Amino acid sequence: MNVVIRLALSSERNKVIDIYKRENLYNEIALVARKAEKEFNEVNTNRVIWFAEVDGLVVGVIQLVFSHAGLADGIESAILHHLRISKDFEGKGIGSQLIKTAEEESKKRNIKILYLEVEKTNERAKLIYGRLGYKYSKEGTDPSEIILTKQID
């Protein structure tokens, strides 16, 4: 399987929505569409978004956000946001590739600390993030989430 990681264009927000459609997550599409509109308008200003593609199909996405209320200042810290992998492609290392891509970009920008928010009950994600060096930092602003952090060298 050949996975291509590439920068998303501000005009490609529907590719994120397509992931949810392929998984029949229709109850989440309206919210995702509203968020995607805002987020993709910030491409190359407050965030960088990457897609993971297999045979031209977007199967994953991640965002590196530079300014995020209370967590990231865009100078020394940033936040990994909206990591999503299509169910059919989970467990194939695509999420790790996307995270490593965002970490490399962080190094180029002299970001020293990366944060991410994860659902407390998402044991699989917490395990993966832990393997990649992310550690518990504090409770999230949403009581169902925790914040993990990683020092970027």
Coordinates of N, CA and C in Angstrom, one line a residue:
M1 N 0.9 -1.2 0.0 CA 0.0 0.0 0.0 C 0.9 1.2 0.0
N2 N 0.7 2.1 -1.0 CA 1.5 3.3 -1.1 C 0.7 4.5 -0.5
V3 N 1.2 5.0 0.6 CA 0.5 6.2 1.3 C 1.3 7.4 0.9
V4 N 0.6 8.4 0.4 CA 1.1 9.7 0.1 C 0.6 10.7 1.1
I5 N 1.5 11.4 1.8 CA 1.2 12.5 2.7 C 1.4 13.8 2.0
R6 N 0.4 14.6 1.9 CA 0.5 15.9 1.2 C -0.2 17.0 1.9
L7 N 0.2 18.2 1.6 CA -0.5 19.4 2.1 C -1.9 19.5 1.5
A8 N -2.9 19.9 2.3 CA -4.2 20.1 1.8 C -4.3 21.5 1.3
L9 N -5.1 21.7 0.4 CA -5.4 23.1 -0.1 C -6.6 23.6 0.6
S10 N -6.7 24.9 0.7 CA -7.8 25.6 1.3 C -9.2 25.2 0.7
S11 N -9.1 24.9 -0.6 CA -10.3 24.5 -1.4 C -10.8 23.1 -1.2
E12 N -10.1 22.3 -0.4 CA -10.3 20.8 -0.3 C -11.1 20.4 0.9
R13 N -11.8 21.3 1.6 CA -12.5 20.9 2.8 C -13.5 19.7 2.6
N14 N -14.0 19.6 1.5 CA -15.0 18.5 1.2 C -14.4 17.1 1.3
K15 N -13.1 17.0 1.2 CA -12.4 15.7 1.3 C -12.4 15.2 2.7
V16 N -12.5 16.1 3.7 CA -12.6 15.6 5.1 C -14.1 15.1 5.3
I17 N -15.0 15.8 4.7 CA -16.4 15.4 4.9 C -16.7 14.1 4.2
D18 N -15.9 13.8 3.1 CA -16.1 12.6 2.4 C -15.7 11.4 3.2
I19 N -14.7 11.6 4.1 CA -14.3 10.5 5.0 C -15.5 10.1 5.9
Y20 N -16.2 11.0 6.4 CA -17.4 10.8 7.3 C -18.5 10.1 6.4
K21 N -18.7 10.6 5.2 CA -19.7 10.0 4.4 C -19.5 8.5 4.1
R22 N -18.2 8.2 3.7 CA -17.8 6.8 3.4 C -18.1 5.9 4.6
E23 N -18.0 6.5 5.8 CA -18.2 5.7 7.1 C -19.7 5.8 7.6
N24 N -20.5 6.4 6.8 CA -22.0 6.5 7.1 C -22.2 7.3 8.5
L25 N -21.3 8.2 8.7 CA -21.4 9.0 10.0 C -22.2 10.3 9.7
Y26 N -23.4 10.1 9.1 CA -24.2 11.3 8.7 C -24.6 12.2 9.8
N27 N -24.7 11.7 11.0 CA -25.1 12.5 12.1 C -24.0 13.5 12.5
E28 N -22.8 13.3 12.0 CA -21.6 14.2 12.4 C -21.3 15.1 11.2
I29 N -21.9 14.9 10.0 CA -21.4 15.7 8.9 C -21.7 17.2 9.0
A30 N -22.8 17.6 9.5 CA -23.1 19.0 9.5 C -22.1 19.7 10.4
L31 N -21.8 19.1 11.6 CA -20.8 19.8 12.5 C -19.4 19.8 11.8
V32 N -19.1 18.7 11.2 CA -17.7 18.6 10.6 C -17.7 19.6 9.4
A33 N -18.7 19.8 8.7 CA -18.7 20.7 7.6 C -18.6 22.2 8.1
R34 N -19.2 22.5 9.2 CA -19.1 23.9 9.8 C -17.7 24.1 10.3
K35 N -17.1 23.1 11.0 CA -15.7 23.3 11.5 C -14.7 23.3 10.3
A36 N -14.9 22.5 9.3 CA -14.0 22.4 8.2 C -14.0 23.8 7.4
E37 N -15.1 24.4 7.3 CA -15.1 25.7 6.6 C -14.2 26.7 7.3
K38 N -14.3 26.8 8.7 CA -13.5 27.7 9.4 C -12.0 27.3 9.4
E39 N -11.8 26.0 9.6 CA -10.4 25.5 9.6 C -9.7 25.6 8.3
F40 N -10.4 25.3 7.2 CA -9.7 25.4 5.9 C -9.5 26.8 5.5
N41 N -10.3 27.8 6.0 CA -10.0 29.2 5.8 C -8.8 29.7 6.5
E42 N -8.3 28.9 7.5 CA -7.1 29.3 8.2 C -5.8 28.6 7.7
V43 N -6.0 27.8 6.6 CA -4.8 27.1 6.0 C -3.8 28.2 5.6
N44 N -2.5 27.9 6.0 CA -1.4 28.8 5.8 C -1.4 30.1 6.6
T45 N -2.3 30.3 7.5 CA -2.3 31.4 8.4 C -2.1 30.9 9.8
N46 N -3.1 30.2 10.3 CA -3.1 29.7 11.7 C -2.9 28.2 11.7
R47 N -2.9 27.5 10.6 CA -2.8 26.1 10.7 C -2.3 25.5 9.3
V48 N -1.7 24.3 9.4 CA -1.3 23.5 8.3 C -2.1 22.2 8.4
I49 N -2.7 21.8 7.2 CA -3.5 20.6 7.2 C -2.8 19.6 6.2
W50 N -2.7 18.4 6.6 CA -2.1 17.4 5.7 C -3.2 16.3 5.4
F51 N -3.2 15.7 4.2 CA -4.0 14.6 3.9 C -3.1 13.4 3.7
A52 N -3.6 12.2 4.1 CA -3.0 10.9 3.7 C -3.8 10.4 2.6
E53 N -3.2 10.0 1.5 CA -4.0 9.4 0.4 C -3.4 8.0 0.0
V54 N -4.4 7.2 -0.4 CA -4.0 5.9 -0.9 C -4.8 5.8 -2.3
D55 N -4.0 5.6 -3.3 CA -4.6 5.6 -4.7 C -5.4 6.8 -5.0
G56 N -5.0 8.0 -4.5 CA -5.8 9.2 -4.8 C -6.9 9.5 -3.9
L57 N -7.2 8.5 -3.0 CA -8.4 8.7 -2.1 C -7.9 9.2 -0.7
V58 N -8.4 10.3 -0.2 CA -8.1 10.8 1.1 C -8.6 9.8 2.2
V59 N -7.7 9.3 2.9 CA -8.0 8.3 4.0 C -7.6 8.8 5.4
G60 N -7.0 10.0 5.4 CA -6.6 10.5 6.7 C -6.3 12.0 6.7
V61 N -6.4 12.6 7.8 CA -6.1 14.1 7.9 C -5.6 14.4 9.3
I62 N -4.8 15.4 9.3 CA -4.3 16.0 10.6 C -4.1 17.5 10.4
Q63 N -4.2 18.2 11.5 CA -3.9 19.6 11.5 C -2.9 20.0 12.5
L64 N -2.1 20.9 12.2 CA -1.1 21.6 13.1 C -1.6 23.0 13.3
V65 N -2.1 23.3 14.5 CA -2.7 24.6 14.7 C -1.7 25.4 15.6
F66 N -1.5 26.6 15.2 CA -0.5 27.5 15.9 C -1.0 28.3 17.0
S67 N -2.2 28.8 16.9 CA -2.8 29.6 18.0 C -4.1 28.9 18.4
H68 N -4.2 28.5 19.6 CA -5.4 27.8 20.1 C -5.6 28.2 21.5
A69 N -6.7 28.7 21.8 CA -7.0 29.3 23.2 C -6.5 28.5 24.3
G70 N -5.6 29.0 25.1 CA -5.1 28.4 26.3 C -4.1 27.3 26.1
L71 N -3.9 26.8 24.9 CA -2.9 25.7 24.7 C -1.7 26.1 23.9
A72 N -2.0 26.7 22.7 CA -0.9 26.9 21.8 C -0.7 28.4 21.5
D73 N 0.6 28.9 21.6 CA 0.9 30.3 21.3 C 1.4 30.5 19.9
G74 N 1.7 29.5 19.2 CA 2.2 29.6 17.8 C 3.7 30.0 17.7
I75 N 4.3 30.3 18.9 CA 5.7 30.6 18.9 C 6.5 29.5 19.4
E76 N 6.2 29.0 20.6 CA 6.9 27.8 21.1 C 6.0 26.6 21.2
S77 N 4.7 26.8 21.1 CA 3.8 25.6 21.2 C 2.8 25.7 20.1
A78 N 2.3 24.5 19.8 CA 1.2 24.3 18.8 C 0.4 23.1 19.2
I79 N -0.7 22.9 18.5 CA -1.6 21.7 18.9 C -1.8 20.9 17.7
L80 N -1.8 19.6 17.9 CA -2.2 18.6 16.8 C -3.7 18.5 17.0
H81 N -4.4 18.6 15.9 CA -5.9 18.7 15.9 C -6.5 17.9 14.8
H82 N -7.6 17.3 15.1 CA -8.5 16.7 14.1 C -7.8 15.5 13.3
L83 N -7.1 14.7 14.1 CA -6.5 13.5 13.4 C -7.6 12.5 13.2
R84 N -7.8 12.2 11.9 CA -8.9 11.2 11.5 C -8.4 10.3 10.5
I85 N -8.6 9.0 10.7 CA -8.2 8.0 9.7 C -9.4 7.2 9.4
S86 N -9.7 6.9 8.1 CA -10.8 6.1 7.7 C -10.7 4.8 8.4
K87 N -11.8 4.2 8.8 CA -11.9 3.0 9.5 C -11.2 1.9 8.8
D88 N -11.4 1.8 7.4 CA -10.7 0.7 6.6 C -9.2 0.8 6.6
F89 N -8.7 1.9 7.0 CA -7.2 2.1 7.0 C -6.6 2.3 8.4
E90 N -7.4 2.1 9.4 CA -6.8 2.1 10.8 C -5.8 0.9 11.0
G91 N -4.9 1.1 11.8 CA -3.9 0.1 12.1 C -2.8 -0.2 11.1
K92 N -2.7 0.7 10.1 CA -1.7 0.6 9.1 C -0.6 1.6 9.2
G93 N -0.5 2.3 10.3 CA 0.5 3.3 10.5 C 0.3 4.7 9.9
I94 N -0.8 4.9 9.3 CA -1.1 6.2 8.6 C -1.2 7.3 9.6
G95 N -1.8 7.1 10.7 CA -1.9 8.1 11.8 C -0.5 8.5 12.3
S96 N 0.3 7.5 12.5 CA 1.7 7.8 13.0 C 2.4 8.6 11.9
Q97 N 2.3 8.3 10.6 CA 2.9 9.0 9.6 C 2.5 10.5 9.6
L98 N 1.2 10.7 9.7 CA 0.6 12.1 9.8 C 1.2 12.8 11.0
I99 N 1.2 12.2 12.2 CA 1.8 12.8 13.4 C 3.2 13.2 13.2
K100 N 4.0 12.2 12.6 CA 5.4 12.5 12.4 C 5.6 13.7 11.4
T101 N 4.8 13.8 10.4 CA 4.8 14.9 9.4 C 4.6 16.2 10.2
A102 N 3.6 16.2 11.0 CA 3.3 17.5 11.8 C 4.5 17.8 12.7
E103 N 5.0 16.8 13.3 CA 6.2 17.0 14.2 C 7.4 17.6 13.5
E104 N 7.6 17.1 12.3 CA 8.7 17.6 11.5 C 8.5 19.1 11.1
E105 N 7.3 19.4 10.8 CA 7.0 20.8 10.5 C 7.1 21.7 11.7
S106 N 6.8 21.1 12.9 CA 6.9 21.9 14.1 C 8.4 22.2 14.4
K107 N 9.3 21.2 14.1 CA 10.7 21.4 14.3 C 11.2 22.5 13.4
K108 N 10.8 22.5 12.1 CA 11.2 23.6 11.2 C 10.7 25.0 11.6
R109 N 9.6 25.0 12.4 CA 9.1 26.3 12.8 C 9.6 26.6 14.3
N110 N 10.5 25.8 14.8 CA 11.0 26.0 16.1 C 10.0 25.9 17.2
I111 N 8.9 25.1 17.0 CA 8.0 24.8 18.0 C 8.6 23.8 19.0
K112 N 8.5 24.1 20.2 CA 9.1 23.2 21.3 C 8.2 22.2 21.9
I113 N 6.9 22.6 22.0 CA 5.9 21.7 22.7 C 4.7 21.5 21.8
L114 N 4.3 20.3 21.7 CA 3.0 20.0 21.0 C 2.0 19.4 22.0
Y115 N 0.8 19.9 21.8 CA -0.3 19.4 22.6 C -1.3 18.7 21.7
L116 N -2.1 17.9 22.4 CA -3.3 17.3 21.7 C -4.3 17.0 22.7
E117 N -5.6 17.0 22.3 CA -6.7 16.6 23.2 C -7.2 15.2 22.7
V118 N -7.5 14.4 23.7 CA -8.0 13.1 23.3 C -9.1 12.7 24.3
E119 N -10.1 12.0 23.8 CA -11.2 11.5 24.7 C -10.6 10.6 25.8
K120 N -11.0 10.8 27.0 CA -10.6 9.9 28.1 C -10.8 8.4 27.8
T121 N -11.9 8.1 27.1 CA -12.3 6.7 26.9 C -11.6 6.1 25.7
N122 N -10.9 6.9 24.9 CA -10.3 6.4 23.7 C -8.9 5.8 24.0
E123 N -9.0 4.6 24.5 CA -7.8 3.8 25.0 C -6.8 3.6 23.8
R124 N -7.4 3.2 22.7 CA -6.5 2.9 21.5 C -5.7 4.2 21.1
A125 N -6.3 5.3 21.1 CA -5.6 6.5 20.7 C -4.5 6.9 21.8
K126 N -4.9 6.8 23.0 CA -4.0 7.1 24.1 C -2.8 6.2 24.1
L127 N -3.0 4.9 23.7 CA -1.9 4.0 23.6 C -0.9 4.4 22.4
I128 N -1.5 4.7 21.3 CA -0.7 5.1 20.1 C 0.1 6.4 20.5
Y129 N -0.6 7.4 21.0 CA 0.1 8.6 21.4 C 1.2 8.4 22.4
G130 N 0.9 7.5 23.3 CA 2.0 7.2 24.3 C 3.2 6.6 23.6
R131 N 3.0 5.7 22.7 CA 4.1 5.1 22.0 C 4.9 6.1 21.2
L132 N 4.2 7.2 20.8 CA 4.9 8.3 20.0 C 5.5 9.3 21.0
G133 N 5.4 9.1 22.3 CA 6.1 10.0 23.2 C 5.2 11.1 23.9
Y134 N 3.9 11.0 23.6 CA 3.0 12.0 24.2 C 2.6 11.5 25.7
K135 N 2.6 12.5 26.6 CA 2.4 12.2 28.0 C 1.2 13.0 28.5
Y136 N 0.6 12.5 29.5 CA -0.5 13.2 30.2 C 0.0 14.6 30.7
S137 N -0.8 15.6 30.4 CA -0.5 17.0 30.9 C -1.5 17.5 31.9
K138 N -2.8 17.4 31.5 CA -3.8 17.9 32.4 C -5.2 17.5 31.8
E139 N -6.2 17.8 32.6 CA -7.6 17.6 32.2 C -7.9 18.6 31.1
G140 N -8.7 18.2 30.2 CA -9.2 19.1 29.1 C -10.2 20.1 29.6
T141 N -10.5 21.1 28.7 CA -11.6 22.0 29.1 C -12.9 21.3 29.0
D142 N -13.0 20.3 28.0 CA -14.1 19.4 28.0 C -13.9 18.3 29.0
P143 N -14.8 18.1 29.9 CA -14.5 17.1 31.0 C -14.3 15.6 30.4
S144 N -14.7 15.4 29.2 CA -14.5 14.0 28.6 C -13.2 13.9 28.0
E145 N -12.3 14.9 28.0 CA -11.0 14.9 27.3 C -9.9 15.1 28.3
I146 N -8.7 14.6 27.9 CA -7.4 15.0 28.6 C -6.5 15.6 27.5
I147 N -5.5 16.3 28.0 CA -4.5 16.9 27.2 C -3.2 16.2 27.3
L148 N -2.6 15.8 26.2 CA -1.3 15.2 26.2 C -0.3 16.2 25.6
T149 N 0.9 16.0 25.9 CA 2.0 16.9 25.5 C 3.2 16.1 25.1
K150 N 4.0 16.7 24.2 CA 5.3 16.2 23.8 C 6.3 17.3 23.6
Q151 N 7.5 17.1 24.1 CA 8.6 18.1 23.9 C 9.2 17.7 22.5
I152 N 9.3 18.7 21.6 CA 9.9 18.4 20.3 C 11.3 18.8 20.3
D153 N 12.2 17.9 19.9 CA 13.7 18.2 19.9 C 14.1 18.6 18.6

